[in-house]
Amino acid sequence: MIKYKKGVGIKMKVILIQDVKSLGKKGEVVNVSDGYARNFILPKGLGLEADAKNLNDLKLQKANEAKKAQQLLEAAQELAKVLETKEVVLKMKSGKDGKAFGAVSSKEIASAAKQQCDLELDKKKIQLPESIKALGVYEVSVKLHPQVTGKLKVKVIEENAAD
């Protein structure tokens, strides 16, 4: 004769819909006790029972997310190729020795790229190793995707100089 102890040993597989602290991240399949699943996770909408239909839906959702991520990566790579062919010209007042008054900010580079090249660049994604405080041509990195960084040529010329 087997004695049954309440709440011991019965496990249920659950697909998490949201991150649950100390249990797992969204989209993971986890084993939890039957009572925890039925009384906490399922009623609060934190997870779904891992039956065949829900597991298949999860598989399709992950495939769709992977496809979207791949498309974003390819779009970022294309934009990086386009950036390398472009040049943005900024005009600044300068004194003797070609030293500019003030510095070129990433906001100015982003707005100039929009006006001159019709490129939408987020100013937060433009990475300036040091501030541009002199006339000349600079190569600026633009973080387009976690795996893709493009290079944009920025030419700083004197304001009264002829194009």
CSV table of N, CA, C and O in Angstrom, one decimal, residues 66 93 102 106 133 148:
chain,number,residue,atom,x,y,z
A,66,ALA,N,12.5,34.5,-33.9
A,66,ALA,CA,13.8,34.3,-34.5
A,66,ALA,C,13.9,34.8,-36.0
A,66,ALA,O,14.8,35.5,-36.4
A,93,LYS,N,31.7,77.6,-36.5
A,93,LYS,CA,32.6,78.7,-36.4
A,93,LYS,C,33.9,78.3,-35.8
A,93,LYS,O,33.9,77.4,-34.9
A,102,GLY,N,33.2,75.5,-29.5
A,102,GLY,CA,32.2,74.5,-29.0
A,102,GLY,C,32.6,73.1,-29.5
A,102,GLY,O,33.7,72.9,-30.0
A,106,SER,N,26.2,64.5,-30.8
A,106,SER,CA,25.6,63.4,-31.6
A,106,SER,C,24.2,63.9,-32.1
A,106,SER,O,23.7,63.4,-33.1
A,133,LYS,N,36.0,68.7,-31.6
A,133,LYS,CA,36.2,70.1,-31.3
A,133,LYS,C,37.1,70.8,-32.3
A,133,LYS,O,37.6,71.9,-32.1
A,148,VAL,N,25.7,44.8,-35.0
A,148,VAL,CA,26.1,45.6,-36.2
A,148,VAL,C,26.4,47.0,-35.8
A,148,VAL,O,25.6,47.7,-35.2
